[in-house]
CSV table of C-alpha atoms in Angstrom, one decimal:
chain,number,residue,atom,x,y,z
A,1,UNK,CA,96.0,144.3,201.1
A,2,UNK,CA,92.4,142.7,201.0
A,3,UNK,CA,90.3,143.6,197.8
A,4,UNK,CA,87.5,142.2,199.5
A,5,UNK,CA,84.5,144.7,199.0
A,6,UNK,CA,83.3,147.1,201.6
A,7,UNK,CA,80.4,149.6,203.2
A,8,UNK,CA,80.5,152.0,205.4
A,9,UNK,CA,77.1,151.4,207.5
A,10,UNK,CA,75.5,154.2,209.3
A,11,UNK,CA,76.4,152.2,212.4
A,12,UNK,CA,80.4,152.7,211.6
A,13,UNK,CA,79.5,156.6,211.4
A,14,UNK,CA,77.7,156.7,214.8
A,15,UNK,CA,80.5,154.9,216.1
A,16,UNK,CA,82.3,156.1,219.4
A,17,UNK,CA,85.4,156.0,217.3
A,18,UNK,CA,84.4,157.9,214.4
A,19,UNK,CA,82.1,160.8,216.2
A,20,UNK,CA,85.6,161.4,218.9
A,21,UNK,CA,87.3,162.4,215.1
A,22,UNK,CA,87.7,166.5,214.9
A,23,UNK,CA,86.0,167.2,211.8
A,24,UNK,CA,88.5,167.8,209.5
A,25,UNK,CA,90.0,164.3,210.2
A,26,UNK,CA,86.7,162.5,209.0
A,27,UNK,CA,87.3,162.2,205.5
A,28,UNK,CA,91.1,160.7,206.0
A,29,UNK,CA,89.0,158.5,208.7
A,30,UNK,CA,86.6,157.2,205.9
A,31,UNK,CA,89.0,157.0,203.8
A,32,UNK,CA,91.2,154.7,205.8
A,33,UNK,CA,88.5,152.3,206.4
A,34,UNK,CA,87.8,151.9,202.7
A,35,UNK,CA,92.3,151.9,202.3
A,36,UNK,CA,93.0,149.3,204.8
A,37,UNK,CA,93.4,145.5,204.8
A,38,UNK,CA,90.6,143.3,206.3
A,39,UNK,CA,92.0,144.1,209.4
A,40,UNK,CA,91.9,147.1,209.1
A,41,UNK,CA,96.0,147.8,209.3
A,42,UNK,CA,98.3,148.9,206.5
A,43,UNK,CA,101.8,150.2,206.6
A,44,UNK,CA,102.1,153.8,207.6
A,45,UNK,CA,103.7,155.1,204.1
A,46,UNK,CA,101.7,159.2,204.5
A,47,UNK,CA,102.5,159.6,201.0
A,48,UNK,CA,101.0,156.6,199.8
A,49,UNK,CA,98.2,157.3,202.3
A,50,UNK,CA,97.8,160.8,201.1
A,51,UNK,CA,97.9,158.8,197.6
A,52,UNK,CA,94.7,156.4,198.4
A,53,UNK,CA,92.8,158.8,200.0
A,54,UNK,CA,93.2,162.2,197.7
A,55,UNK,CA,94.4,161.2,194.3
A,56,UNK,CA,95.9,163.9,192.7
A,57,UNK,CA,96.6,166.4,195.6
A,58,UNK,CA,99.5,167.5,197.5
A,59,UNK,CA,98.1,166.4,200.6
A,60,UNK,CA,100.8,164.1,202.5
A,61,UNK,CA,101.2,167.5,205.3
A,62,UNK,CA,97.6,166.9,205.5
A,63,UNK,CA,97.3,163.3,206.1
A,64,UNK,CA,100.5,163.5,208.8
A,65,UNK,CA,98.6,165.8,210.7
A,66,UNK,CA,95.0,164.0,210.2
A,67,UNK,CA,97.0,160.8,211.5
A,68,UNK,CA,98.2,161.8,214.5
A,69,UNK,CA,94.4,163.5,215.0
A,70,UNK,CA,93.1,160.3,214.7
A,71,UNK,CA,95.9,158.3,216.9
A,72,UNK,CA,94.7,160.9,220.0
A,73,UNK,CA,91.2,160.6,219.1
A,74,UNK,CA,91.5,156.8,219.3
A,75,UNK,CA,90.1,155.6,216.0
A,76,UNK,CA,93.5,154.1,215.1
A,77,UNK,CA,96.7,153.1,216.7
A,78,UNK,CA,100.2,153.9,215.6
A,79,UNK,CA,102.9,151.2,216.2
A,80,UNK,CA,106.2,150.1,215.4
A,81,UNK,CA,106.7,146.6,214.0
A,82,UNK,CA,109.5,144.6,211.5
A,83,UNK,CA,111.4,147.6,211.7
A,84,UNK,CA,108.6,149.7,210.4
A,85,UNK,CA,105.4,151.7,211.4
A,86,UNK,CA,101.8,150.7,211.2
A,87,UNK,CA,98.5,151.9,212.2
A,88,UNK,CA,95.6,149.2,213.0
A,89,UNK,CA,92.0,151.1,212.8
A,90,UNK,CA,89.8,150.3,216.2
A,91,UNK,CA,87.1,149.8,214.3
A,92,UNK,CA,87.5,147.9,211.1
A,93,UNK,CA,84.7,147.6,208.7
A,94,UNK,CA,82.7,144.4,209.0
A,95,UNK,CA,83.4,142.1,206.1
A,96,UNK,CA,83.7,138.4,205.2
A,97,UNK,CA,86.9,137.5,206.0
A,98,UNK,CA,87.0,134.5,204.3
A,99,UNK,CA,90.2,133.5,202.2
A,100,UNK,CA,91.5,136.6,202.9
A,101,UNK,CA,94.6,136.9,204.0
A,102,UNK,CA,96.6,139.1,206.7
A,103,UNK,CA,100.1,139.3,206.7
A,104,UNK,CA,99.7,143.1,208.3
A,105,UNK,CA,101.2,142.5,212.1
A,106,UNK,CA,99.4,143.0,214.9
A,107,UNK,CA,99.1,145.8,216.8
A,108,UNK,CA,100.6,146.2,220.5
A,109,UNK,CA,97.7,145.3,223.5
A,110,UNK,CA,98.6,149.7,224.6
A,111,UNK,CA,98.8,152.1,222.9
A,112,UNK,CA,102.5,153.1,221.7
A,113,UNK,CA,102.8,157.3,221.6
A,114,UNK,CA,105.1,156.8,218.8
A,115,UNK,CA,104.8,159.3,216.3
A,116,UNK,CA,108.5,159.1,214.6
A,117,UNK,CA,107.2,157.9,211.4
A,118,UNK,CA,104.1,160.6,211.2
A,119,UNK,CA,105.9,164.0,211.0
A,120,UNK,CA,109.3,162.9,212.6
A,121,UNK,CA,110.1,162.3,216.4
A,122,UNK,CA,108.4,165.8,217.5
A,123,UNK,CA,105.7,165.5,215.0
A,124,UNK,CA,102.7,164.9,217.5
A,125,UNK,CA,104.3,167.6,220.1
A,126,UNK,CA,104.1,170.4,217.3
A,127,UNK,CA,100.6,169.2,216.3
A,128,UNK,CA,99.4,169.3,219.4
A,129,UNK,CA,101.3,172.9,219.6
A,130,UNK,CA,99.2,173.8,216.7
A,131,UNK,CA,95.9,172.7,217.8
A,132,UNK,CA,96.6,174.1,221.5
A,133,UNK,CA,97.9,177.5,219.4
A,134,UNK,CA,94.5,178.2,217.4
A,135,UNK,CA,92.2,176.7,220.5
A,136,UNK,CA,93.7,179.7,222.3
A,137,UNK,CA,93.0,182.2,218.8
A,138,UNK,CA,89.7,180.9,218.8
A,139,UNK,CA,88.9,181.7,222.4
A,140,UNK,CA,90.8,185.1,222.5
A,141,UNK,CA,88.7,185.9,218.9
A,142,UNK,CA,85.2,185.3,221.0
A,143,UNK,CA,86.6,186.4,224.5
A,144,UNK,CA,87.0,189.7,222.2
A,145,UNK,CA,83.5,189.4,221.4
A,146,UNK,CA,81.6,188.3,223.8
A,147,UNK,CA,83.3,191.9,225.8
A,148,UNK,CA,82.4,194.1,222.6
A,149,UNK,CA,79.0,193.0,223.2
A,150,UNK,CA,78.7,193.0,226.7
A,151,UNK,CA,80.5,196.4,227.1
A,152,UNK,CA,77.7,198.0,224.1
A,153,UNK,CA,75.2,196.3,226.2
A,154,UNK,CA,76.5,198.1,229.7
A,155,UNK,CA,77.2,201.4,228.0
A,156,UNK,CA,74.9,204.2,229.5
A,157,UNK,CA,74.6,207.0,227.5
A,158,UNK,CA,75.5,210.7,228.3
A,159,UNK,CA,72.5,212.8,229.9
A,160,UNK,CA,72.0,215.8,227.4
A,161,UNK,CA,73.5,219.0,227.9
A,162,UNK,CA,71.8,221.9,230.0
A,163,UNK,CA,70.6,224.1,227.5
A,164,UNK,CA,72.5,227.7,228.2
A,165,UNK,CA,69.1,229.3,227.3
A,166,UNK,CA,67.7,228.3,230.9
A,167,UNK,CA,70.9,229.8,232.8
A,168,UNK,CA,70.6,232.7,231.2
A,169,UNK,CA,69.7,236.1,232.6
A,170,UNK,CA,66.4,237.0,232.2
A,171,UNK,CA,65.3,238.7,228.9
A,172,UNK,CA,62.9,241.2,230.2
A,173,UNK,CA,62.4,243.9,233.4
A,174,UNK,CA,60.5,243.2,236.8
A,175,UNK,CA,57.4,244.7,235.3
A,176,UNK,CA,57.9,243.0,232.3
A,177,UNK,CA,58.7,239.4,232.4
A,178,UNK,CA,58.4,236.2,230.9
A,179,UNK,CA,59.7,237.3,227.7
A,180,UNK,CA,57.1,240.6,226.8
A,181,UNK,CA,59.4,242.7,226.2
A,182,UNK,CA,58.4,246.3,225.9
A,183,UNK,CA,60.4,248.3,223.3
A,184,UNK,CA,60.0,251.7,225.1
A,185,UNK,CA,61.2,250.1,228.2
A,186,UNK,CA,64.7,251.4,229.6
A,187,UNK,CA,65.0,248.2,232.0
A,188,UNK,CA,64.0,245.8,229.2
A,189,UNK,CA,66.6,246.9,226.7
A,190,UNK,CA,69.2,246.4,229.8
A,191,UNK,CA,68.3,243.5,230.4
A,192,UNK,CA,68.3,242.3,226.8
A,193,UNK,CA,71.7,243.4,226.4
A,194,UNK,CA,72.9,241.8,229.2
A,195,UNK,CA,71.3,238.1,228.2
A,196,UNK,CA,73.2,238.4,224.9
A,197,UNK,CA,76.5,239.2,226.1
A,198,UNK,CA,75.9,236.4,228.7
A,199,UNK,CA,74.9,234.1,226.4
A,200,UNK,CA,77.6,235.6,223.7
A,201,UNK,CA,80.0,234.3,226.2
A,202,UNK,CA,79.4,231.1,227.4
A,203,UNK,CA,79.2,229.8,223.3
A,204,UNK,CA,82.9,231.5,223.0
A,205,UNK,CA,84.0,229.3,226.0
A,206,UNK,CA,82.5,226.5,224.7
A,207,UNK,CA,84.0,226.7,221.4
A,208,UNK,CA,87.1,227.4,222.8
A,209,UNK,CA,86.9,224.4,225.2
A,210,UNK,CA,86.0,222.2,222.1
A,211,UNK,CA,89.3,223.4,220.6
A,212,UNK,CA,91.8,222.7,223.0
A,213,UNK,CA,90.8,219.0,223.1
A,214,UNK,CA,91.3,218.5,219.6
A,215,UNK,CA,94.4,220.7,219.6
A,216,UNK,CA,95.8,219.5,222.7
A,217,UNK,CA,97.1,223.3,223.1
A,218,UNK,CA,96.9,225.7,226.3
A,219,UNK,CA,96.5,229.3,226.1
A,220,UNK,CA,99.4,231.7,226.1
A,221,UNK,CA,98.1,234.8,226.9
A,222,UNK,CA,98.3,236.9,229.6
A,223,UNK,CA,95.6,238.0,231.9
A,224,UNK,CA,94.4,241.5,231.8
């Protein structure tokens, strides 16, 4: 592999071939450009990969699953070649090529699916499982979302309750009405009686209602 030194120019990252790369490729994909012969090929070893790229980590699951990213997105190809497998970068980094010298081979004109040496022979089917798996999380999670929202922005609240106060029976006589109640009135006392029974009532039948929801339980008694 070439030692000749290299940049990466703020060209390379506004490149069509880096900015397809899902974001947590991009690293392996700078890497690779700086890990690469002047060609921009190198043998596809993931463990020596994961090696170049993060020294000291257990990251060869990592890097098989950032290559195969990386062959879909089209910033590399993976081929087969002297009874190995190789990936060549699409876009190499610009460098003087001079007395350098490739002995990397050359990459097929198509592009090979091959993905036997990344992961085994079903490596870039379950990858592609994976990322079709949490694309279909992701849009359940917001889905969810989106109706939590939209169902607290369509929910009408309850009108209030009829106070029982303005069914109830009047609290005073003909002659004495609107709530002057005379004390030495017959018919007034009556009728007060009468409002609190009704009223009495009506709170007993609510509270009872209010019970058998929670309780879930009927009444057993028998009618008079």
């Amino acid at each position: 592999m070439s030692t000749k030194q290299r940049f990466i120019s703020p060209s390379d990252l506004q490149s069509p071939e880096y900015l397809r790369v899902p974001d947590q490729a991009k690293p392996t994909a700078m890497g690779l450009w700086l890990h690469t012969d002047i060609a921009g090929r190198r043998e596809l070893i993931p463990e020596l990969i994961a090696g170049d790229l993060y020294p000291g980590r257990a990251a060869t699951s990592m890097v098989e699953e950032h290559l195969l990213l990386l062959d879909e997105a089209g910033f590399l190809t993976i081929f087969a070649a002297r009874g190995s497998h190789w990936i060549a970068l699409t876009r190499p980094l610009r460098a003087d090529a001079r007395g350098a010298r490739v002995d990397t081979p050359d990459p097929p004109s198509d592009r090979p699916w091959t993905s036997v040496a990344v992961g085994g022979a079903g490596g870039r089917g379950q990858a592609r499982e994976r990322a079709r798996a949490q694309v279909r999380a992701e849009d359940a999670a917001r889905a969810d979302a989106w109706a939590a929202v939209q169902g607290e922005r369509e929910a009408v609240p309850a009108p209030p309750a009829r106070p029982l106060l303005l069914d109830a029976p009047p609290i005073g006589c003909s002659e004495h009405p609107n709530g002057i109640q005379n004390v030495s009135c017959g018919p007034c006392r009556t009728a007060r009686l009468q409002r609190d029974e009704w009223l009495a009532r009506r709170i007993y039948e609510e509270k009872l209602a209010t019970y058998h929801e929670q309780h879930g339980e009927g009444w057993g008694g028998e009618p008079f």
